Amino acid sequence: MALRLTQRLLQTQTPFLTRGYPLLVTKEKTEDVAHTKSTLHKKVTGTDIPSAQYGGRHGVTMLPGGGIGPELMTYVREIFRYCGAPIDFEVIDIDPSTEGNDDLEYAITSIKRNGVALKGNIETKSQSLAEVSRNVAIRNELDLYVNVVHCKSYPGIPARHQNVDVVLIRQNTDGEYAMLEHESVRGVVESMKVVTVENAERVARYAFEYARQNNRKKVTTIHKANIMKLSDGLFLEVANRVHKDYPELEHNNMIIDNTCMQAVSNPHQFDVMNMTNLYGTIVSNVICGLIGGAGLLSGRNYGDHYAIFEPGTRNTGTAIAGKNIANPVAMINASIDMLNHLGHKEHANVIYDATYQTIVKDAIRTPDLGGNHSSTDVVENILKILSAKRVN
């Protein structure tokens, strides 16, 4: 059965776009938060989500990336086909071994045309200084200033902690990921950490606005201002200032190393976390590891004009690629976030329900969750549930 599914998935044809869509700014609210618009920018425009074309269908850029990305994207396309999701994917493969950036530039152009992308992690194998990280370059070029990972436990999944519900809000374009490094003298390399008032305020305001709109009680700002007094000191100062506009919310701060210890010992003390780029990478991997690992949670990247959806921990999974054991749930959840963003809530709900039933109630789980099922076992069970559903 698994072989038949694999053969069918490999035969799936993905439609390519033949013309572009208008670039429109998102203001839609999902059940979590107003999407790409922070309150800082809502006054700029009143336009809606990217306009559906061709009978209500949306064009979406798909970047499979490396490692397990291509196989997970194949599963997503098959699931969308089963439930009739009105999405046409424009698939762009970025070769990680190439020296040039032509593929990257084409991918960015496609995302600007479509407004939305579903993305796997893209490897950058070249060590050339002229070769930038594709993942960071995409976020910077599109000004995707905030990353949101909702870390919520699944009942019955083996984990260090149960009933965790924490939202991580990470600054996406500043910090150590500015990619500004130089060798000042031979043997001495300096790497710049950039913190700006504008971007610190955008992410802080997004965090507080998220908490307000979703009935959260507390925002915790993560920093290392005791050592990096100017850079992290500025980030913390801005968060404290923005908090004055949200007096009903509690705000505290915590040093990053203590945060990791506290997250491991008692993650329930956190509600919404506001942090810089590198700290967000560290904390998201720690908390995801505590509640089931990299294969469950999705991440959302928002700017004022574009949105990209991807697995929450941004892992490539090269070591398990092609072995039919990769957990497809994180990528499926990313695609659900994308459907919600585009307004296809019925399709998003039926896919979410089928995925939840598969891993929680039916206990069809890959080895990373303590199960003995394959990737295709998980997908087949989701398709079986979807086959009995009707989506209008």
XYZ file of C-alpha atoms in Angstrom:
392
model
C 0.000 0.000 0.000
C 2.843 2.370 0.902
C 4.518 1.596 -2.431
C 1.325 2.365 -4.331
C 0.948 5.691 -2.510
C 4.563 6.617 -3.205
C 4.146 5.837 -6.896
C 0.928 7.855 -7.047
C 2.525 10.816 -5.278
C 5.510 10.822 -7.608
C 3.155 10.953 -10.580
C 1.301 14.009 -9.239
C 1.618 16.903 -11.662
C 1.891 20.385 -10.213
C 0.342 23.192 -12.264
C 2.585 26.155 -12.952
C 1.395 29.721 -13.146
C 1.268 31.406 -16.493
C 0.580 34.927 -15.250
C 1.012 36.854 -12.065
C -1.353 37.990 -9.369
C -1.689 41.529 -8.054
C 0.435 42.268 -5.010
C -1.923 43.099 -2.177
C -1.270 43.561 1.494
C -2.875 41.185 3.962
C -5.092 42.365 6.775
C -7.012 39.126 7.377
C -7.174 37.750 10.891
C -6.844 34.036 11.559
C -7.928 32.543 14.862
C -4.520 33.546 16.209
C -3.732 37.109 15.083
C -4.087 39.767 12.427
C -1.679 38.418 9.893
C 0.936 40.484 8.149
C -0.106 43.861 9.495
C 1.242 45.117 12.780
C -0.628 48.021 14.315
C 2.385 50.082 13.349
C 1.430 49.703 9.681
C -2.323 49.140 9.587
C -2.931 52.751 8.651
C -0.933 52.343 5.432
C -3.551 50.419 3.473
C -6.920 48.790 3.719
C -6.326 46.211 1.007
C -7.210 42.553 1.431
C -5.421 39.214 1.052
C -3.906 38.330 -2.359
C -6.762 38.215 -4.837
C -7.934 34.777 -5.941
C -7.873 34.339 -9.706
C -9.231 31.773 -12.165
C -12.434 30.807 -10.358
C -11.288 31.455 -6.803
C -7.891 29.741 -6.955
C -4.716 31.127 -5.422
C -1.211 30.920 -6.795
C 1.402 29.989 -4.181
C 5.172 29.712 -4.544
C 6.482 26.345 -3.343
C 10.158 26.073 -2.363
C 10.830 22.401 -1.490
C 14.352 23.112 -0.234
C 16.764 20.311 0.608
C 16.758 17.136 2.677
C 13.244 15.909 3.407
C 11.629 19.019 1.898
C 10.810 17.605 -1.556
C 9.088 14.474 -0.216
C 7.083 16.474 2.325
C 5.920 18.872 -0.373
C 4.749 15.909 -2.436
C 2.571 14.793 0.472
C 1.121 18.291 0.828
C 0.185 18.422 -2.858
C -1.557 15.052 -2.628
C -3.507 16.092 0.467
C -4.577 19.336 -1.230
C -5.693 17.351 -4.273
C -7.800 15.023 -2.110
C -9.710 17.812 -0.373
C -9.900 20.052 -3.424
C -7.940 22.961 -1.943
C -8.012 25.772 -4.548
C -4.245 26.262 -4.690
C -1.940 26.207 -7.736
C 1.686 25.749 -6.736
C 4.535 27.323 -8.626
C 7.378 24.970 -7.703
C 10.899 26.405 -7.678
C 13.897 24.233 -6.818
C 16.956 26.085 -5.544
C 20.148 24.107 -6.127
C 22.241 24.343 -2.922
C 25.462 23.412 -4.731
C 25.421 26.303 -7.193
C 27.649 29.345 -6.743
C 25.311 31.923 -8.250
C 22.094 33.417 -6.943
C 19.961 33.150 -10.090
C 17.648 30.536 -8.535
C 17.281 32.665 -5.428
C 16.401 35.780 -7.414
C 13.783 33.857 -9.398
C 12.271 32.495 -6.157
C 12.018 35.996 -4.675
C 10.398 37.292 -7.859
C 7.844 34.465 -7.685
C 6.985 35.216 -4.050
C 6.561 38.901 -4.866
C 4.204 37.908 -7.682
C 2.121 35.474 -5.606
C 2.377 37.129 -2.200
C 2.548 33.783 -0.381
C 4.986 30.853 -0.240
C 5.241 27.400 1.333
C 8.872 26.641 2.046
C 11.222 23.887 3.150
C 14.655 24.670 4.548
C 17.125 25.622 1.798
C 20.704 24.507 2.232
C 23.602 26.805 1.398
C 26.519 24.446 0.851
C 28.944 26.925 -0.666
C 31.448 28.519 1.731
C 32.094 31.401 -0.638
C 31.700 34.838 0.956
C 29.732 35.898 -2.096
C 27.168 33.149 -1.441
C 24.555 34.284 1.077
C 22.232 32.067 3.094
C 19.180 31.631 0.878
C 16.841 31.443 3.852
C 18.107 34.677 5.419
C 18.266 36.441 2.048
C 14.607 35.647 1.312
C 13.470 36.968 4.681
C 15.558 40.127 4.342
C 14.605 40.860 0.739
C 10.882 40.491 1.478
C 11.180 42.268 4.851
C 9.561 39.365 6.702
C 10.296 41.011 10.004
C 8.525 38.599 12.356
C 8.463 34.819 12.814
C 5.660 33.195 14.840
C 5.809 29.645 16.236
C 2.876 28.443 18.319
C 4.280 25.713 20.578
C 1.236 23.738 21.705
C 1.319 20.158 22.984
C -0.535 17.316 21.274
C -2.355 15.053 23.783
C -0.783 11.616 24.132
C 2.396 12.438 22.219
C 5.442 11.290 24.240
C 7.139 14.458 25.480
C 9.099 15.922 28.376
C 6.177 18.197 29.243
C 2.441 18.090 28.541
C -0.113 20.915 28.184
C 2.427 23.437 26.948
C 0.980 26.456 25.121
C 3.592 29.102 24.344
C 3.797 31.529 21.419
C 7.298 32.471 20.265
C 7.586 35.773 18.403
C 11.008 36.274 16.908
C 12.618 39.229 15.188
C 13.470 37.918 11.735
C 15.806 40.355 9.969
C 18.157 42.004 12.493
C 20.539 40.597 15.081
C 23.350 38.157 14.393
C 21.663 37.136 11.130
C 22.552 40.469 9.533
C 25.364 38.567 7.721
C 27.836 41.411 8.296
C 31.243 39.853 8.973
C 34.794 40.844 8.184
C 38.366 39.935 9.057
C 39.793 43.093 10.625
C 43.337 41.694 10.760
C 44.612 38.243 9.906
C 43.164 35.739 12.364
C 40.629 38.146 13.856
C 37.036 37.972 12.560
C 34.312 40.365 13.655
C 30.608 39.650 13.250
C 28.174 42.508 13.699
C 24.943 42.222 15.643
C 22.496 44.824 14.378
C 19.571 46.030 16.496
C 17.474 48.953 15.237
C 14.723 50.883 16.981
C 12.397 50.441 14.021
C 12.625 46.646 13.828
C 12.718 46.186 17.592
C 9.509 48.186 17.845
C 7.826 46.291 15.023
C 8.385 42.906 16.637
C 7.583 44.147 20.153
C 4.346 45.731 19.014
C 3.453 42.579 17.107
C 4.016 40.522 20.283
C 1.857 42.768 22.469
C -0.831 43.079 19.812
C -0.876 39.298 19.416
C -1.279 38.883 23.166
C -4.123 41.417 23.281
C -6.050 39.928 20.353
C -5.701 36.356 21.561
C -6.521 36.881 25.232
C -2.989 36.164 26.385
C -1.887 37.598 29.717
C 1.880 38.078 29.606
C 4.731 38.947 27.250
C 8.296 37.975 28.192
C 11.167 39.746 26.407
C 14.291 37.599 26.065
C 17.695 39.322 26.026
C 21.326 39.387 27.172
C 21.418 43.054 28.107
C 23.639 42.365 31.105
C 26.499 41.716 28.654
C 25.403 43.308 25.353
C 24.314 46.533 26.998
C 23.841 48.607 23.840
C 22.293 46.104 21.388
C 20.168 43.945 23.691
C 19.769 46.944 25.965
C 18.065 48.793 23.109
C 15.834 45.801 22.311
C 14.718 45.616 25.951
C 14.264 49.385 26.236
C 11.994 49.430 23.176
C 9.909 46.537 24.525
C 9.452 48.338 27.840
C 8.347 51.476 26.008
C 5.861 49.629 23.777
C 4.407 47.883 26.836
C 3.089 51.253 28.054
C 0.504 51.096 25.230
C -0.779 47.749 26.591
C -1.280 48.354 30.327
C -3.646 45.390 30.707
C -0.813 42.969 29.839
C 1.930 41.802 32.152
C 5.474 42.276 30.852
C 8.672 40.814 32.244
C 12.116 40.068 30.854
C 14.537 37.174 31.144
C 18.172 36.571 30.187
C 18.553 34.035 27.379
C 20.625 31.454 29.281
C 18.200 31.478 32.201
C 15.346 31.276 29.693
C 16.651 27.964 28.338
C 16.894 26.489 31.842
C 13.446 27.786 32.795
C 11.944 26.467 29.549
C 13.315 22.990 30.225
C 12.238 22.942 33.884
C 8.897 24.775 33.650
C 7.733 25.923 30.185
C 4.226 26.603 31.549
C 5.408 29.896 33.057
C 5.672 31.420 29.570
C 2.807 32.806 27.511
C 4.070 35.032 24.664
C 7.826 35.452 24.178
C 9.408 38.393 22.348
C 13.017 37.890 21.265
C 15.763 38.699 18.815
C 16.740 36.515 15.882
C 19.354 34.157 17.336
C 17.599 33.776 20.678
C 14.436 32.839 18.790
C 16.279 30.061 16.987
C 17.591 28.658 20.250
C 14.352 28.886 22.245
C 12.145 27.506 19.455
C 14.325 24.421 19.116
C 14.411 23.912 22.898
C 10.645 24.156 23.367
C 9.817 22.137 20.245
C 12.134 19.433 21.542
C 10.291 19.406 24.866
C 6.863 18.763 23.339
C 7.604 16.251 20.600
C 10.433 17.398 18.369
C 10.969 19.108 15.045
C 8.314 17.164 13.153
C 5.177 18.701 14.660
C 5.150 22.492 14.713
C 4.916 25.050 11.927
C 6.332 28.548 11.639
C 4.888 31.660 10.031
C 6.908 34.559 8.619
C 5.118 37.849 8.080
C 5.940 41.186 6.538
C 3.753 44.046 5.400
C 3.257 42.566 1.924
C 4.264 38.887 1.932
C 3.971 35.751 4.042
C 5.996 32.512 4.056
C 5.010 29.321 5.876
C 7.463 26.587 6.854
C 8.274 24.018 9.584
C 8.861 25.764 12.901
C 12.431 24.632 13.602
C 13.701 25.135 10.032
C 15.574 21.820 9.962
C 16.651 20.270 6.662
C 16.556 16.615 7.807
C 19.231 15.495 5.355
C 20.114 12.404 7.411
C 16.627 10.882 7.022
C 15.839 12.069 3.496
C 14.452 9.318 1.262
C 14.012 6.806 4.111
C 10.224 7.216 4.402
C 10.453 7.998 8.131
C 10.289 11.815 8.119
C 7.385 13.236 10.092
C 5.177 15.143 7.605
C 3.053 16.886 10.263
C 5.112 20.092 10.580
C 4.933 20.748 6.846
C 1.240 19.839 6.758
C 0.619 22.274 9.615
C 2.526 24.943 7.678
C 0.214 24.350 4.716
C -2.803 24.638 7.055
C -1.497 28.009 8.263
C -1.172 29.052 4.638
C -4.769 28.050 3.843
C -6.025 30.026 6.847
C -4.007 33.016 5.708
C -5.626 32.865 2.268
C -9.117 32.503 3.711
C -9.680 28.833 2.827
C -10.717 27.970 6.357
C -12.916 24.967 5.570
C -10.071 23.228 3.766
C -7.699 24.166 6.570
C -10.050 22.765 9.195
C -10.643 19.398 7.534
C -6.918 18.870 6.953
C -6.147 19.846 10.548
C -8.850 17.509 11.908
C -7.606 14.617 9.768
C -4.003 15.198 10.849
C -4.964 15.502 14.521
C -7.030 12.316 14.365
C -4.180 10.464 12.687
C -1.466 11.207 15.232
C -3.561 11.613 18.407
C -6.582 9.312 18.161
C -5.372 6.715 15.647
C -1.777 6.840 16.975
C -0.281 6.609 13.476
C 3.124 8.086 14.300
C 6.600 8.169 12.796
C 9.655 7.030 14.832
C 10.455 10.541 16.093
C 7.160 10.424 18.039
C 7.801 6.958 19.406
C 5.827 5.182 16.685
C 6.807 2.598 14.105
C 4.912 3.920 11.096
C 6.330 5.390 7.921
C 5.724 8.816 6.418
C 3.384 7.300 3.854
C 1.427 5.496 6.591
C 0.681 8.871 8.165
C -0.292 10.423 4.838
C -2.424 7.447 3.794
C -4.408 7.637 7.022
C -4.962 11.378 6.501
C -6.162 10.704 2.947
C -8.488 7.949 4.176
C -10.095 10.381 6.624
C -10.316 13.112 3.987
C -11.990 10.747 1.521
C -15.033 10.682 3.821
C -15.160 14.470 4.174
C -17.035 16.985 2.061
C -15.657 20.482 1.694
C -17.696 23.298 0.191
